[in-house]
mmCIF file of C-alpha atoms in Angstrom:
data_model
loop_
_atom_site.group_PDB
_atom_site.id
_atom_site.type_symbol
_atom_site.label_atom_id
_atom_site.label_comp_id
_atom_site.label_asym_id
_atom_site.label_seq_id
_atom_site.Cartn_x
_atom_site.Cartn_y
_atom_site.Cartn_z
ATOM 1 C CA MET A 25 34.808 6.758 67.511
ATOM 2 C CA LEU A 26 37.919 5.135 68.578
ATOM 3 C CA ILE A 27 39.412 6.157 65.314
ATOM 4 C CA ASP A 28 38.251 9.633 65.899
ATOM 5 C CA LYS A 29 39.822 9.603 69.303
ATOM 6 C CA LEU A 30 43.034 8.287 67.865
ATOM 7 C CA GLU A 31 43.067 10.950 65.244
ATOM 8 C CA ILE A 32 42.429 13.572 67.889
ATOM 9 C CA LEU A 33 45.284 12.181 69.952
ATOM 10 C CA GLN A 34 47.557 12.194 66.934
ATOM 11 C CA LEU A 35 46.557 15.746 66.192
ATOM 12 C CA LYS A 36 47.158 16.722 69.779
ATOM 13 C CA GLY A 37 50.491 14.901 69.768
ATOM 14 C CA SER A 38 51.583 16.597 66.580
ATOM 15 C CA VAL A 39 50.533 19.966 67.995
ATOM 16 C CA LEU A 40 52.445 19.212 71.190
ATOM 17 C CA LEU A 41 55.399 18.052 69.165
ATOM 18 C CA GLN A 42 55.267 21.211 67.109
ATOM 19 C CA ASN A 43 55.027 23.265 70.316
ATOM 20 C CA ASP A 44 58.041 21.433 71.756
ATOM 21 C CA ILE A 45 60.022 21.987 68.566
ATOM 22 C CA SER A 46 59.141 25.664 68.471
ATOM 23 C CA LEU A 47 60.096 26.001 72.160
ATOM 24 C CA ILE A 48 63.395 24.273 71.509
ATOM 25 C CA ALA A 49 64.009 26.470 68.473
ATOM 26 C CA LEU A 50 63.128 29.585 70.467
ATOM 27 C CA THR A 51 65.426 28.524 73.331
ATOM 28 C CA LEU A 52 68.230 27.797 70.897
ATOM 29 C CA ALA A 53 67.772 31.162 69.166
ATOM 30 C CA LEU A 54 67.790 33.004 72.506
ATOM 31 C CA THR A 55 70.926 31.129 73.588
ATOM 32 C CA VAL A 56 72.734 32.063 70.355
ATOM 33 C CA LEU A 57 71.580 35.674 70.721
ATOM 34 C CA LEU A 58 72.818 35.839 74.332
ATOM 35 C CA PHE A 59 76.139 34.273 73.347
ATOM 36 C CA CYS A 60 76.647 36.831 70.544
ATOM 37 C CA ARG A 61 75.741 39.676 72.910
ATOM 38 C CA SER A 62 78.188 38.462 75.567
ATOM 39 C CA VAL A 63 80.980 38.189 72.962
ATOM 40 C CA SER A 64 80.186 41.727 71.803
ATOM 41 C CA LEU A 65 80.232 43.056 75.378
ATOM 42 C CA ARG A 66 83.555 41.307 76.088
ATOM 43 C CA ARG A 67 85.110 42.911 73.010
ATOM 44 C CA GLN A 68 83.845 46.335 74.082
ATOM 45 C CA ALA A 69 85.222 45.782 77.584
ATOM 46 C CA ALA A 70 88.614 44.771 76.148
ATOM 47 C CA LYS A 71 88.688 47.874 73.915
ATOM 48 C CA GLN A 72 87.783 50.109 76.848
ATOM 49 C CA SER A 73 90.439 48.442 78.964
ATOM 50 C CA LEU A 74 93.082 49.141 76.295
ATOM 51 C CA LEU A 75 91.850 52.712 75.948
ATOM 52 C CA LEU A 76 91.993 53.177 79.708
ATOM 53 C CA GLU A 77 95.532 51.783 79.767
ATOM 54 C CA GLU A 78 96.634 54.197 77.018
ATOM 55 C CA GLN A 79 94.997 57.113 78.805
ATOM 56 C CA SER A 80 96.789 56.147 82.028
ATOM 57 C CA LYS A 81 100.134 56.103 80.200
ATOM 58 C CA HIS A 82 99.449 59.523 78.678
ATOM 59 C CA LEU A 83 98.422 60.844 82.074
ATOM 60 C CA GLU A 84 101.662 59.570 83.625
ATOM 61 C CA GLU A 85 103.694 61.171 80.804
ATOM 62 C CA PHE A 86 101.914 64.486 81.326
ATOM 63 C CA GLN A 87 102.514 64.237 85.071
ATOM 64 C CA ILE A 88 106.245 63.696 84.469
ATOM 65 C CA LYS A 89 106.362 66.660 82.074
ATOM 66 C CA LEU A 90 104.481 68.781 84.600
ATOM 67 C CA ASP A 91 106.935 67.802 87.341
ATOM 68 C CA ILE A 92 109.873 68.671 85.069
ATOM 69 C CA ASN A 93 108.337 72.037 84.155
ATOM 70 C CA THR A 94 107.563 72.758 87.801
ATOM 71 C CA SER A 95 111.145 71.900 88.703
ATOM 72 C CA LYS A 96 112.455 74.201 85.953
ATOM 73 C CA THR A 97 110.163 76.983 87.118
ATOM 74 C CA GLU A 98 111.350 76.599 90.707
ATOM 75 C CA ARG A 99 114.990 76.678 89.577
ATOM 76 C CA GLU A 100 114.330 79.767 87.455
ATOM 77 C CA GLU A 101 112.616 81.501 90.388
ATOM 78 C CA HIS A 102 115.535 80.586 92.672
ATOM 79 C CA PHE A 103 118.011 81.874 90.077
ATOM 80 C CA LEU A 104 116.090 85.146 89.639
ATOM 81 C CA LYS A 105 115.966 85.624 93.407
ATOM 82 C CA ASN A 106 119.741 85.091 93.665
ATOM 83 C CA LEU A 107 120.291 87.422 90.716
ATOM 84 C CA GLN A 108 118.236 90.153 92.368
ATOM 85 C CA GLN A 109 120.192 89.745 95.596
ATOM 86 C CA ALA A 110 123.473 89.961 93.682
ATOM 87 C CA GLU A 111 122.294 93.073 91.833
ATOM 88 C CA MET A 112 121.248 94.656 95.118
ATOM 89 C CA ALA A 113 124.619 93.857 96.687
ATOM 90 C CA THR A 114 126.369 95.322 93.645
ATOM 91 C CA GLU A 115 124.289 98.491 93.885
ATOM 92 C CA LEU A 116 125.107 98.815 97.567
ATOM 93 C CA GLN A 117 128.795 98.399 96.816
ATOM 94 C CA LYS A 118 128.641 100.904 93.981
ATOM 95 C CA SER A 119 127.127 103.511 96.255
ATOM 96 C CA ARG A 120 130.167 103.221 98.543
ATOM 97 C CA SER A 121 132.725 102.948 95.766
ATOM 98 C CA PRO A 122 132.951 106.671 94.918
ATOM 99 C CA LEU A 123 133.594 107.487 98.568
ATOM 100 C CA VAL A 124 136.396 104.945 98.741
ATOM 101 C CA HIS A 125 137.920 106.178 95.485
ATOM 102 C CA GLN A 126 137.595 109.763 96.641
ATOM 103 C CA ARG A 127 139.392 108.953 99.870
ATOM 104 C CA ASN A 128 142.152 107.141 97.987
ATOM 105 C CA SER A 129 142.501 109.901 95.439
ATOM 106 C CA GLN A 130 143.026 112.601 98.078
ATOM 107 C CA ARG A 131 146.677 113.243 98.514
ATOM 108 C CA PRO A 132 148.184 113.847 101.938
ATOM 109 C CA PRO A 133 149.686 117.263 102.656
ATOM 110 C CA GLU A 134 153.134 117.877 101.142
ATOM 111 C CA ARG A 135 154.989 117.948 104.426
ATOM 112 C CA TYR A 136 153.769 114.384 105.121
ATOM 113 C CA GLU A 137 155.247 113.297 101.807
ATOM 114 C CA TYR A 138 158.452 115.106 102.721
ATOM 115 C CA VAL A 139 158.607 113.094 105.956
ATOM 116 C CA LYS A 140 158.335 109.866 103.999
ATOM 117 C CA SER A 141 160.903 110.799 101.360
ATOM 118 C CA MET A 142 163.382 112.153 103.967
ATOM 119 C CA PHE A 143 163.086 108.939 105.985
ATOM 120 C CA GLN A 144 163.619 106.846 102.864
ATOM 121 C CA SER A 145 166.744 108.881 102.083
ATOM 122 C CA GLY A 146 168.212 107.825 105.430
ATOM 123 C CA LEU A 147 167.575 110.794 107.736
ATOM 124 C CA ALA A 148 166.738 110.087 111.389
ATOM 125 C CA THR A 149 163.420 111.157 112.923
ATOM 126 C CA GLU A 150 165.140 113.894 114.995
ATOM 127 C CA GLU A 151 166.702 115.435 111.884
ATOM 128 C CA ILE A 152 163.372 115.334 110.030
ATOM 129 C CA SER A 153 161.523 116.931 112.975
ATOM 130 C CA SER A 154 164.023 119.784 113.212
ATOM 131 C CA ALA A 155 163.998 120.369 109.424
ATOM 132 C CA LEU A 156 160.174 120.465 109.151
ATOM 133 C CA GLY A 157 159.423 121.966 112.567
ATOM 134 C CA MET A 158 157.384 118.985 113.761
ATOM 135 C CA SER A 159 157.658 116.873 116.923
ATOM 136 C CA THR A 160 159.451 113.531 116.814
ATOM 137 C CA ILE A 161 156.275 111.792 118.018
ATOM 138 C CA GLU A 162 154.343 113.244 115.071
ATOM 139 C CA ILE A 163 157.101 112.138 112.680
ATOM 140 C CA ALA A 164 157.015 108.565 114.115
ATOM 141 C CA GLN A 165 153.211 108.451 113.756
ATOM 142 C CA LEU A 166 153.379 109.690 110.156
ATOM 143 C CA LEU A 167 155.959 107.043 109.300
ATOM 144 C CA LYS A 168 153.741 104.324 110.830
ATOM 145 C CA LEU A 169 150.725 105.618 108.889
ATOM 146 C CA SER A 170 152.777 105.649 105.718
ATOM 147 C CA SER A 171 153.801 102.009 106.162
ATOM 148 C CA LEU A 172 150.201 101.003 106.962
ATOM 149 C CA SER A 173 148.846 102.762 103.873
ATOM 150 C CA LYS A 174 151.506 101.053 101.753
ATOM 151 C CA GLN A 175 150.430 97.647 103.124
ATOM 152 C CA ALA A 176 146.763 98.466 102.452
ATOM 153 C CA GLU A 177 147.552 99.452 98.858
ATOM 154 C CA GLN A 178 149.421 96.180 98.315
ATOM 155 C CA PHE A 179 146.501 94.239 99.798
ATOM 156 C CA ASN A 180 144.014 96.015 97.504
ATOM 157 C CA ASP A 181 146.240 95.392 94.483
ATOM 158 C CA ASP A 182 146.481 91.680 95.358
ATOM 159 C CA LYS A 183 142.715 91.527 95.849
ATOM 160 C CA ASN A 184 142.096 93.158 92.454
ATOM 161 C CA ILE A 185 144.473 90.718 90.767
ATOM 162 C CA LEU A 186 142.688 87.750 92.369
ATOM 163 C CA SER A 187 139.271 89.055 91.353
ATOM 164 C CA LEU A 188 140.437 89.389 87.740
ATOM 165 C CA ALA A 189 141.713 85.808 87.722
#
């Protein structure tokens, strides 16, 4: 009976030893599995981090391009606005131009031209007034107008020369 008890204890001990070994093996297997899973998750996290970094760089590049395009668009809009204003100003000036040219192209009456040419030949205002039958005041005014128109023509000629340069 003692032998039987010893055998039973040995059997129980071997069963317990086998249970301990299987528990140790199971624990070791789970530890290895968890380690492999954590390594795999770390690699995935690193890949996602790199991908996120690349995406951020691309996003920044697109933002810069968008800012440049927006800036170009704003400059183009500003240019078009200025161009429209210049065209409008040109149209307004053109509408007045024929009137100015018409006024300049009208010639003064012949007797006014006679006053100018007689004065340039050296005649006095009294002699001109008696020859043309006009008052001396009118002759003096016509001579002043003639000199003013000559100055205006010179000014316009100078202005045209400057605008061509």
